[in-house]
mmCIF file of C-alpha atoms in Angstrom:
data_model
loop_
_atom_site.group_PDB
_atom_site.id
_atom_site.type_symbol
_atom_site.label_atom_id
_atom_site.label_comp_id
_atom_site.label_asym_id
_atom_site.label_seq_id
_atom_site.Cartn_x
_atom_site.Cartn_y
_atom_site.Cartn_z
ATOM 1 C CA MET A 1 -15.464 -21.877 -43.826
ATOM 2 C CA SER A 2 -16.740 -21.472 -40.200
ATOM 3 C CA ARG A 3 -19.141 -18.641 -40.062
ATOM 4 C CA TYR A 4 -19.174 -16.882 -36.810
ATOM 5 C CA ARG A 5 -21.005 -14.191 -34.272
ATOM 6 C CA ARG A 6 -19.225 -12.301 -33.131
ATOM 7 C CA ARG A 7 -18.174 -8.447 -34.442
ATOM 8 C CA LEU A 8 -14.323 -8.135 -34.622
ATOM 9 C CA THR A 9 -11.852 -4.901 -35.429
ATOM 10 C CA VAL A 10 -9.390 -4.257 -37.368
ATOM 11 C CA LEU A 11 -5.098 -5.379 -36.536
ATOM 12 C CA VAL A 12 -2.015 -3.691 -37.334
ATOM 13 C CA THR A 13 0.419 -6.066 -36.887
ATOM 14 C CA GLY A 14 3.616 -5.215 -34.765
ATOM 15 C CA GLY A 15 6.159 -2.632 -36.772
ATOM 16 C CA VAL A 16 3.627 -2.691 -39.798
ATOM 17 C CA LEU A 17 2.795 0.664 -40.432
ATOM 18 C CA GLY A 18 0.460 1.766 -38.990
ATOM 19 C CA ALA A 19 -1.167 4.505 -41.141
ATOM 20 C CA LEU A 20 -1.426 2.417 -44.040
ATOM 21 C CA VAL A 21 -4.159 -0.210 -42.626
ATOM 22 C CA THR A 22 -6.989 1.890 -44.258
ATOM 23 C CA GLY A 23 -4.816 0.810 -47.058
ATOM 24 C CA CYS A 24 -5.052 -2.766 -46.414
ATOM 25 C CA THR A 25 -7.097 -3.153 -49.185
ATOM 26 C CA SER A 26 -5.403 -2.372 -51.849
ATOM 27 C CA ALA A 27 -2.359 -4.494 -50.524
ATOM 28 C CA PRO A 28 -0.858 -7.194 -53.560
ATOM 29 C CA ASP A 29 -0.722 -10.851 -52.780
ATOM 30 C CA PRO A 30 2.857 -12.258 -52.154
ATOM 31 C CA ALA A 31 5.319 -11.744 -54.665
ATOM 32 C CA PRO A 32 4.892 -15.299 -56.275
ATOM 33 C CA ARG A 33 6.092 -18.511 -55.876
ATOM 34 C CA THR A 34 10.843 -19.362 -56.368
ATOM 35 C CA SER A 35 10.783 -22.545 -55.281
ATOM 36 C CA ALA A 36 12.587 -25.330 -57.323
ATOM 37 C CA GLY A 37 10.623 -28.414 -58.262
ATOM 38 C CA ASP A 38 6.800 -28.931 -59.239
ATOM 39 C CA PRO A 39 4.498 -27.263 -56.175
ATOM 40 C CA PRO A 40 2.064 -29.304 -54.648
ATOM 41 C CA SER A 41 -1.464 -28.948 -55.201
ATOM 42 C CA VAL A 42 -4.296 -28.875 -52.870
ATOM 43 C CA ASP A 43 -8.226 -29.290 -54.499
ATOM 44 C CA GLY A 44 -10.581 -30.309 -52.032
ATOM 45 C CA GLY A 45 -8.312 -30.957 -49.307
ATOM 46 C CA SER A 46 -5.718 -33.395 -50.825
ATOM 47 C CA VAL A 47 -1.928 -32.340 -50.893
ATOM 48 C CA GLY A 48 0.163 -33.556 -54.278
ATOM 49 C CA PRO A 49 2.916 -34.303 -54.920
ATOM 50 C CA GLY A 50 5.660 -32.147 -53.192
ATOM 51 C CA PRO A 51 8.936 -30.337 -54.261
ATOM 52 C CA ALA A 52 12.095 -32.352 -53.628
ATOM 53 C CA THR A 53 13.369 -31.448 -49.832
ATOM 54 C CA PRO A 54 13.906 -27.744 -48.935
ATOM 55 C CA PRO A 55 18.100 -26.299 -49.402
ATOM 56 C CA VAL A 56 20.021 -25.642 -46.318
ATOM 57 C CA GLY A 57 18.357 -21.828 -45.431
ATOM 58 C CA SER A 58 15.603 -19.421 -46.483
ATOM 59 C CA SER A 59 13.583 -20.757 -49.817
ATOM 60 C CA ALA A 60 10.151 -19.902 -51.026
ATOM 61 C CA GLN A 61 7.829 -22.020 -51.874
ATOM 62 C CA GLY A 62 4.107 -22.598 -53.611
ATOM 63 C CA ILE A 63 1.460 -24.457 -52.953
ATOM 64 C CA THR A 64 -2.447 -24.101 -54.942
ATOM 65 C CA VAL A 65 -5.618 -24.498 -52.507
ATOM 66 C CA ASP A 66 -9.113 -23.844 -53.386
ATOM 67 C CA GLY A 67 -7.644 -22.696 -57.002
ATOM 68 C CA TYR A 68 -5.574 -19.891 -55.309
ATOM 69 C CA ASP A 69 -2.076 -20.208 -55.811
ATOM 70 C CA ARG A 70 -0.036 -19.308 -52.013
ATOM 71 C CA THR A 71 3.266 -18.832 -51.408
ATOM 72 C CA TYR A 72 5.260 -19.245 -48.216
ATOM 73 C CA ARG A 73 8.687 -19.631 -46.915
ATOM 74 C CA VAL A 74 11.063 -22.379 -45.561
ATOM 75 C CA TYR A 75 13.712 -22.568 -43.155
ATOM 76 C CA ARG A 76 15.902 -25.366 -42.759
ATOM 77 C CA PRO A 77 18.748 -25.468 -40.454
ATOM 78 C CA ALA A 78 22.386 -26.538 -42.283
ATOM 79 C CA ASP A 79 22.355 -28.633 -39.323
ATOM 80 C CA LEU A 80 19.496 -29.949 -38.791
ATOM 81 C CA PRO A 81 18.921 -33.849 -38.017
ATOM 82 C CA SER A 82 19.032 -36.305 -40.823
ATOM 83 C CA ASP A 83 18.492 -39.042 -38.445
ATOM 84 C CA GLY A 84 14.675 -39.030 -36.776
ATOM 85 C CA PRO A 85 11.854 -37.029 -37.183
ATOM 86 C CA VAL A 86 12.099 -32.437 -36.621
ATOM 87 C CA PRO A 87 10.129 -29.661 -34.817
ATOM 88 C CA LEU A 88 7.878 -27.843 -37.183
ATOM 89 C CA VAL A 89 7.289 -24.386 -36.480
ATOM 90 C CA VAL A 90 4.695 -22.095 -38.149
ATOM 91 C CA MET A 91 4.693 -18.525 -37.730
ATOM 92 C CA LEU A 92 1.972 -16.645 -38.632
ATOM 93 C CA HIS A 93 2.363 -12.899 -39.806
ATOM 94 C CA GLY A 94 0.507 -9.579 -38.801
ATOM 95 C CA LEU A 95 -1.864 -7.130 -40.378
ATOM 96 C CA LEU A 96 -0.064 -5.991 -43.640
ATOM 97 C CA GLY A 97 2.545 -8.092 -43.171
ATOM 98 C CA SER A 98 4.088 -10.764 -44.921
ATOM 99 C CA GLY A 99 6.132 -14.068 -44.740
ATOM 100 C CA GLU A 100 9.221 -12.232 -45.649
ATOM 101 C CA GLN A 101 8.862 -9.775 -42.678
ATOM 102 C CA ALA A 102 8.317 -12.482 -40.338
ATOM 103 C CA GLU A 103 11.332 -14.389 -40.625
ATOM 104 C CA SER A 104 13.275 -10.960 -40.881
ATOM 105 C CA TRP A 105 12.045 -9.330 -37.852
ATOM 106 C CA TYR A 106 10.805 -12.255 -35.513
ATOM 107 C CA GLY A 107 14.261 -14.286 -35.056
ATOM 108 C CA TRP A 108 12.861 -17.266 -35.271
ATOM 109 C CA ASN A 109 15.478 -18.451 -37.922
ATOM 110 C CA ALA A 110 18.101 -18.054 -34.706
ATOM 111 C CA ALA A 111 16.347 -20.167 -33.253
ATOM 112 C CA ALA A 112 16.044 -22.818 -35.549
ATOM 113 C CA ASP A 113 19.933 -23.070 -36.010
ATOM 114 C CA SER A 114 20.411 -23.231 -32.274
ATOM 115 C CA ALA A 115 17.618 -25.335 -31.284
ATOM 116 C CA GLY A 116 17.190 -27.776 -34.871
ATOM 117 C CA PHE A 117 13.983 -27.203 -36.123
ATOM 118 C CA VAL A 118 12.285 -26.091 -39.299
ATOM 119 C CA VAL A 119 10.483 -22.893 -39.990
ATOM 120 C CA ALA A 120 7.448 -21.752 -41.719
ATOM 121 C CA TYR A 121 6.060 -17.883 -42.713
ATOM 122 C CA PRO A 122 3.834 -18.328 -44.439
ATOM 123 C CA ASP A 123 1.746 -15.779 -47.072
ATOM 124 C CA SER A 124 -1.493 -14.294 -46.080
ATOM 125 C CA ARG A 125 -3.581 -13.405 -49.577
ATOM 126 C CA ASN A 126 -3.600 -9.179 -49.896
ATOM 127 C CA ARG A 127 -2.264 -9.161 -46.314
ATOM 128 C CA ALA A 128 -4.344 -10.265 -43.968
ATOM 129 C CA TRP A 129 -6.206 -13.548 -42.670
ATOM 130 C CA ALA A 130 -9.789 -14.733 -42.281
ATOM 131 C CA VAL A 131 -10.846 -15.574 -39.192
ATOM 132 C CA SER A 132 -13.721 -14.898 -38.793
ATOM 133 C CA GLU A 133 -17.052 -13.157 -41.776
ATOM 134 C CA GLU A 134 -15.157 -10.175 -40.061
ATOM 135 C CA CYS A 135 -12.318 -10.180 -39.966
ATOM 136 C CA CYS A 136 -10.021 -9.293 -41.544
ATOM 137 C CA GLY A 137 -9.585 -7.073 -45.168
ATOM 138 C CA VAL A 138 -10.285 -8.775 -48.717
ATOM 139 C CA SER A 139 -9.497 -12.329 -47.419
ATOM 140 C CA ALA A 140 -11.951 -12.363 -44.800
ATOM 141 C CA ARG A 141 -14.661 -10.943 -47.361
ATOM 142 C CA ASP A 142 -13.966 -13.401 -50.251
ATOM 143 C CA GLY A 143 -13.936 -16.409 -47.930
ATOM 144 C CA ILE A 144 -10.474 -16.942 -48.265
ATOM 145 C CA ASP A 145 -9.628 -20.987 -46.337
ATOM 146 C CA ASP A 146 -6.433 -19.789 -44.683
ATOM 147 C CA THR A 147 -6.834 -22.815 -41.958
ATOM 148 C CA ALA A 148 -7.533 -24.781 -44.855
ATOM 149 C CA PHE A 149 -3.897 -23.184 -46.353
ATOM 150 C CA VAL A 150 -1.655 -23.599 -43.585
ATOM 151 C CA ALA A 151 -2.752 -26.926 -42.960
ATOM 152 C CA ALA A 152 -1.702 -27.977 -46.358
ATOM 153 C CA VAL A 153 1.492 -26.463 -45.670
ATOM 154 C CA VAL A 154 2.115 -28.473 -43.280
ATOM 155 C CA GLU A 155 1.219 -31.472 -44.742
ATOM 156 C CA SER A 156 2.744 -30.545 -47.776
ATOM 157 C CA LEU A 157 6.285 -30.211 -45.562
ATOM 158 C CA SER A 158 5.989 -33.143 -43.871
ATOM 159 C CA GLY A 159 5.996 -35.255 -47.321
ATOM 160 C CA GLN A 160 9.678 -32.995 -47.956
ATOM 161 C CA LEU A 161 10.777 -33.488 -44.228
ATOM 162 C CA PRO A 162 10.863 -35.776 -41.682
ATOM 163 C CA VAL A 163 8.203 -33.519 -39.949
ATOM 164 C CA ASP A 164 7.176 -35.002 -36.119
ATOM 165 C CA PRO A 165 3.762 -34.815 -35.630
ATOM 166 C CA ARG A 166 3.980 -34.707 -32.236
ATOM 167 C CA ARG A 167 5.682 -31.087 -31.948
ATOM 168 C CA THR A 168 4.554 -29.330 -34.891
ATOM 169 C CA TYR A 169 3.671 -26.273 -33.310
ATOM 170 C CA VAL A 170 2.374 -22.820 -34.490
ATOM 171 C CA ALA A 171 2.805 -18.575 -33.581
ATOM 172 C CA GLY A 172 1.473 -15.420 -34.749
ATOM 173 C CA ILE A 173 0.747 -12.136 -34.240
ATOM 174 C CA SER A 174 -1.812 -10.013 -33.972
ATOM 175 C CA ASN A 175 -4.239 -11.584 -36.799
ATOM 176 C CA GLY A 176 -1.582 -14.008 -37.194
ATOM 177 C CA GLY A 177 -2.006 -14.285 -34.130
ATOM 178 C CA MET A 178 -5.851 -15.083 -34.346
ATOM 179 C CA LEU A 179 -5.266 -17.623 -37.137
ATOM 180 C CA ALA A 180 -3.258 -19.567 -34.463
ATOM 181 C CA TYR A 181 -5.622 -19.896 -31.982
ATOM 182 C CA ARG A 182 -8.342 -20.614 -35.241
ATOM 183 C CA LEU A 183 -6.318 -23.324 -36.330
ATOM 184 C CA ALA A 184 -6.314 -24.754 -32.495
ATOM 185 C CA CYS A 185 -10.482 -24.426 -32.242
ATOM 186 C CA ASP A 186 -10.778 -26.164 -35.194
ATOM 187 C CA THR A 187 -7.914 -28.482 -36.271
ATOM 188 C CA SER A 188 -6.331 -30.948 -34.611
ATOM 189 C CA ILE A 189 -2.306 -30.566 -36.296
ATOM 190 C CA PHE A 190 -0.566 -28.630 -33.450
ATOM 191 C CA ALA A 191 0.475 -29.547 -29.972
ATOM 192 C CA ALA A 192 0.571 -25.819 -28.715
ATOM 193 C CA VAL A 193 0.130 -22.078 -29.523
ATOM 194 C CA VAL A 194 2.231 -19.001 -29.147
ATOM 195 C CA ALA A 195 -0.557 -16.070 -29.238
ATOM 196 C CA VAL A 196 1.606 -12.715 -28.876
ATOM 197 C CA SER A 197 -1.236 -9.192 -29.250
ATOM 198 C CA ALA A 198 -3.400 -11.475 -30.486
ATOM 199 C CA THR A 199 -7.288 -12.502 -29.593
ATOM 200 C CA MET A 200 -9.681 -15.086 -30.715
ATOM 201 C CA LEU A 201 -12.442 -14.575 -32.279
ATOM 202 C CA GLY A 202 -15.517 -16.461 -33.469
ATOM 203 C CA ASP A 203 -17.283 -19.855 -32.176
ATOM 204 C CA CYS A 204 -15.099 -22.266 -30.553
ATOM 205 C CA PRO A 205 -17.477 -25.125 -29.128
ATOM 206 C CA ALA A 206 -15.242 -28.472 -29.647
ATOM 207 C CA PRO A 207 -11.567 -27.953 -29.759
ATOM 208 C CA GLU A 208 -9.021 -30.283 -28.773
ATOM 209 C CA PRO A 209 -7.236 -29.398 -25.511
ATOM 210 C CA ILE A 210 -3.634 -28.234 -26.612
ATOM 211 C CA SER A 211 -1.017 -25.840 -25.079
ATOM 212 C CA VAL A 212 -1.223 -22.485 -25.042
ATOM 213 C CA LEU A 213 1.486 -19.723 -24.750
ATOM 214 C CA HIS A 214 -0.451 -15.481 -24.359
ATOM 215 C CA ILE A 215 1.486 -13.151 -24.088
ATOM 216 C CA HIS A 216 0.160 -9.941 -24.215
ATOM 217 C CA GLY A 217 1.213 -5.625 -23.042
ATOM 218 C CA THR A 218 -1.142 -3.699 -20.800
ATOM 219 C CA ALA A 219 -0.985 -0.683 -22.915
ATOM 220 C CA ASP A 220 -1.933 -2.763 -26.328
ATOM 221 C CA GLU A 221 -4.344 -0.273 -27.341
ATOM 222 C CA THR A 222 -4.467 -2.111 -30.835
ATOM 223 C CA ILE A 223 -6.348 -5.591 -28.985
ATOM 224 C CA PRO A 224 -6.568 -4.003 -25.312
ATOM 225 C CA TYR A 225 -5.538 -6.412 -22.785
ATOM 226 C CA THR A 226 -8.908 -5.406 -21.077
ATOM 227 C CA GLY A 227 -11.488 -6.490 -24.541
ATOM 228 C CA GLY A 228 -13.612 -5.036 -26.816
ATOM 229 C CA PRO A 229 -12.277 -2.392 -29.300
ATOM 230 C CA GLY A 230 -9.228 -1.393 -30.684
ATOM 231 C CA ARG A 231 -8.171 1.895 -31.133
ATOM 232 C CA TRP A 232 -8.767 0.732 -34.775
ATOM 233 C CA ASP A 233 -12.360 -0.445 -34.525
ATOM 234 C CA GLY A 234 -14.414 0.387 -37.744
ATOM 235 C CA ALA A 235 -11.086 1.141 -39.855
ATOM 236 C CA GLY A 236 -12.888 -1.160 -42.963
ATOM 237 C CA ARG A 237 -14.038 0.407 -46.015
ATOM 238 C CA ASP A 238 -16.091 -0.645 -49.229
ATOM 239 C CA GLY A 239 -17.444 -3.394 -48.081
ATOM 240 C CA VAL A 240 -14.109 -4.968 -46.697
ATOM 241 C CA PRO A 241 -14.778 -6.327 -42.956
ATOM 242 C CA GLY A 242 -12.258 -4.874 -40.506
ATOM 243 C CA THR A 243 -13.681 -4.756 -36.820
ATOM 244 C CA VAL A 244 -12.809 -6.999 -33.751
ATOM 245 C CA ASP A 245 -14.219 -7.651 -30.752
ATOM 246 C CA GLY A 246 -12.506 -9.990 -28.346
ATOM 247 C CA PRO A 247 -12.906 -10.698 -24.587
ATOM 248 C CA PRO A 248 -9.984 -9.895 -22.019
ATOM 249 C CA VAL A 249 -6.873 -11.607 -21.884
ATOM 250 C CA PRO A 250 -6.952 -12.977 -18.421
ATOM 251 C CA ASP A 251 -11.282 -14.024 -19.801
ATOM 252 C CA LEU A 252 -9.525 -16.252 -22.745
ATOM 253 C CA ALA A 253 -6.497 -17.637 -20.526
ATOM 254 C CA GLN A 254 -9.283 -18.948 -18.058
ATOM 255 C CA ARG A 255 -11.304 -20.372 -21.718
ATOM 256 C CA TRP A 256 -8.504 -22.813 -22.343
ATOM 257 C CA ARG A 257 -7.285 -23.248 -18.534
ATOM 258 C CA GLN A 258 -11.290 -25.172 -18.872
ATOM 259 C CA ILE A 259 -10.766 -26.619 -22.305
ATOM 260 C CA ASP A 260 -7.379 -28.480 -21.245
ATOM 261 C CA GLN A 261 -8.801 -29.475 -17.893
ATOM 262 C CA CYS A 262 -6.490 -27.270 -15.786
ATOM 263 C CA ALA A 263 -5.333 -26.848 -12.597
ATOM 264 C CA ALA A 264 -5.643 -23.509 -10.612
ATOM 265 C CA PRO A 265 -3.029 -21.481 -12.322
ATOM 266 C CA GLN A 266 0.859 -20.335 -10.080
ATOM 267 C CA THR A 267 1.025 -16.164 -10.559
ATOM 268 C CA SER A 268 4.651 -15.166 -10.106
ATOM 269 C CA THR A 269 5.040 -11.467 -10.937
ATOM 270 C CA GLU A 270 8.868 -10.226 -11.937
ATOM 271 C CA ALA A 271 9.205 -6.319 -12.257
ATOM 272 C CA THR A 272 6.661 -5.993 -15.000
ATOM 273 C CA VAL A 273 6.295 -8.982 -15.937
ATOM 274 C CA THR A 274 3.558 -11.318 -14.533
ATOM 275 C CA THR A 275 3.358 -15.166 -15.484
ATOM 276 C CA MET A 276 -0.121 -17.164 -14.576
ATOM 277 C CA ALA A 277 0.737 -20.908 -15.307
ATOM 278 C CA ALA A 278 -1.546 -23.721 -15.460
ATOM 279 C CA SER A 279 -0.527 -27.545 -15.366
ATOM 280 C CA CYS A 280 -2.563 -29.621 -16.875
ATOM 281 C CA PRO A 281 -3.326 -32.899 -18.382
ATOM 282 C CA ASP A 282 -0.817 -34.870 -20.456
ATOM 283 C CA GLY A 283 1.447 -32.707 -19.523
ATOM 284 C CA ARG A 284 -0.600 -29.860 -21.237
ATOM 285 C CA ALA A 285 -0.103 -25.917 -19.821
ATOM 286 C CA VAL A 286 -2.276 -22.956 -20.480
ATOM 287 C CA THR A 287 0.712 -19.782 -19.896
ATOM 288 C CA LEU A 288 -0.518 -16.341 -20.106
ATOM 289 C CA ILE A 289 2.224 -13.358 -19.289
ATOM 290 C CA THR A 290 1.787 -10.214 -19.277
ATOM 291 C CA ILE A 291 3.925 -7.064 -19.804
ATOM 292 C CA ASP A 292 3.037 -4.143 -17.807
ATOM 293 C CA GLY A 293 3.087 -0.373 -20.252
ATOM 294 C CA ALA A 294 3.400 -2.927 -23.274
ATOM 295 C CA GLY A 295 2.084 -2.600 -26.449
ATOM 296 C CA HIS A 296 0.943 -4.027 -29.435
ATOM 297 C CA GLN A 297 4.446 -5.935 -30.704
ATOM 298 C CA TRP A 298 6.681 -8.854 -30.563
ATOM 299 C CA PRO A 299 8.176 -8.463 -27.345
ATOM 300 C CA GLY A 300 11.980 -9.130 -27.998
ATOM 301 C CA SER A 301 12.023 -7.824 -31.278
ATOM 302 C CA ARG A 302 14.311 -4.733 -32.549
ATOM 303 C CA GLN A 303 12.447 -1.790 -33.254
ATOM 304 C CA ARG A 304 12.209 -0.547 -36.899
ATOM 305 C CA ALA A 305 13.370 3.073 -38.419
ATOM 306 C CA ALA A 306 9.297 3.511 -39.680
ATOM 307 C CA GLY A 307 8.001 2.580 -36.150
ATOM 308 C CA ARG A 308 10.054 5.327 -34.623
ATOM 309 C CA LEU A 309 9.028 7.726 -37.581
ATOM 310 C CA LEU A 310 5.687 6.703 -37.113
ATOM 311 C CA GLY A 311 5.915 7.084 -32.954
ATOM 312 C CA LEU A 312 4.574 2.529 -33.519
ATOM 313 C CA ASP A 313 5.130 0.448 -29.797
ATOM 314 C CA ARG A 314 8.189 0.038 -28.761
ATOM 315 C CA PRO A 315 8.896 -4.024 -28.593
ATOM 316 C CA ALA A 316 9.360 -4.901 -25.016
ATOM 317 C CA THR A 317 12.424 -5.611 -23.475
ATOM 318 C CA GLU A 318 11.695 -7.984 -20.767
ATOM 319 C CA VAL A 319 10.516 -10.926 -22.719
ATOM 320 C CA ASP A 320 11.923 -12.108 -25.762
ATOM 321 C CA ALA A 321 9.173 -13.938 -27.398
ATOM 322 C CA THR A 322 10.771 -15.833 -29.333
ATOM 323 C CA ALA A 323 13.070 -17.862 -27.046
ATOM 324 C CA THR A 324 10.457 -17.908 -24.685
ATOM 325 C CA GLY A 325 7.973 -18.826 -26.872
ATOM 326 C CA TRP A 326 10.123 -22.025 -28.214
ATOM 327 C CA GLN A 327 10.607 -23.209 -24.640
ATOM 328 C CA PHE A 328 7.268 -23.261 -23.980
ATOM 329 C CA PHE A 329 6.202 -25.462 -27.415
ATOM 330 C CA ALA A 330 10.295 -28.182 -26.557
ATOM 331 C CA SER A 331 9.022 -28.149 -23.321
ATOM 332 C CA HIS A 332 4.937 -29.011 -24.580
ATOM 333 C CA PRO A 333 4.968 -31.984 -27.483
ATOM 334 C CA ARG A 334 1.668 -33.778 -27.762
ATOM 335 C CA PRO A 335 1.317 -36.236 -25.176
ATOM 336 C CA ALA A 336 2.031 -39.741 -27.062
#
C-alpha cells in the first residue's frame, strides 16, 4: 500500500449516524457473501474464474483479495443490453456505511434502469476505506489495500458481463469519495470520477488524465469546503487512524485541471448553485459544483428519520447528485 505524508480527519458518511463515529472501530464486517456460484479469488492481483452472469436485480457477491474475504453488491437492470458492451458505475459508500446502504440511499439503481448500466456497491472492511496510513479506521491501521479490492471487483464483473472499459466509472461520498480519488491517482481503470462531500488525501504524483466532477456544500463541517480539519478531527482512538486535513475544494479542482491540461474554467451561478466547468483535451472535463449553504450529504437524496433525530445535515435539493453524476459519466467516456 502506498505511503502518504499528509495528516487526515475522521469522516462521517452522508446520512450515517454522527454519534457513532467514535465507535467505528468496533463496527462489524459486512454480512457473508450470498452470491451464486464459486466466488472469484484474488491473490497477488490475479482474479480467478467468476460466477455466472449476475441475476437481474440486486445480488451479493464475494471475492478474496490479499487473503481477505470481501463482499459487494451488484445491480443489473432487467433491460440491460445484451448485444454490446455496457457501462459500469462503482459506487463507494462513506464512513460507517455499506454497499447495501449506498444502494438503498443514493438512487443509482433507478438511474441504471433508465439509462442501461450496471452498478457495483463494494463493502469496506469494518466500515471504513483505507486511503492512507492515517485514514480511515481499522482498515487504514491494518494496511488494507482497498484500491486492489475495487480493481478486483471491476475485473471480476468484466468477466461476468460485457463491461465497456471505456465507460467504467467510480463515484463516492465522503470517505468513499476519497477512495475514488485514490483510485484516480493510482490506477487507470476509470474514465471519470464523481466525488461528493470528499477530498483528496496523500500523494498523487503522476496520475493519468481523467474526467472529474466534484460536488460540495459550503456549509460542510465534516470536510470543510475551505480545507483543513473538520469537526471530527482527532476522533480516532486506541491507535486507530482518524484524521483528515484536505486542501480547499477549489484548489483540488484546480489540481485536476492542471493534470488534465484543461482550458480556463467557465463559471455560472443559478440561485445557490455555482458551476465551474473546464474543457480538457480528448473530450475530458473537470467540473466543480458548489452548493451555497449545503452540508455533508448526498444532494438529492432523501433525509432519513435517524438524520432528523440527530440533527444531521439535510440533503440539498438544488442538485440531484446521482442524475448529475450519471449525465457527467455518460458525456465523458474514455477517449478512443
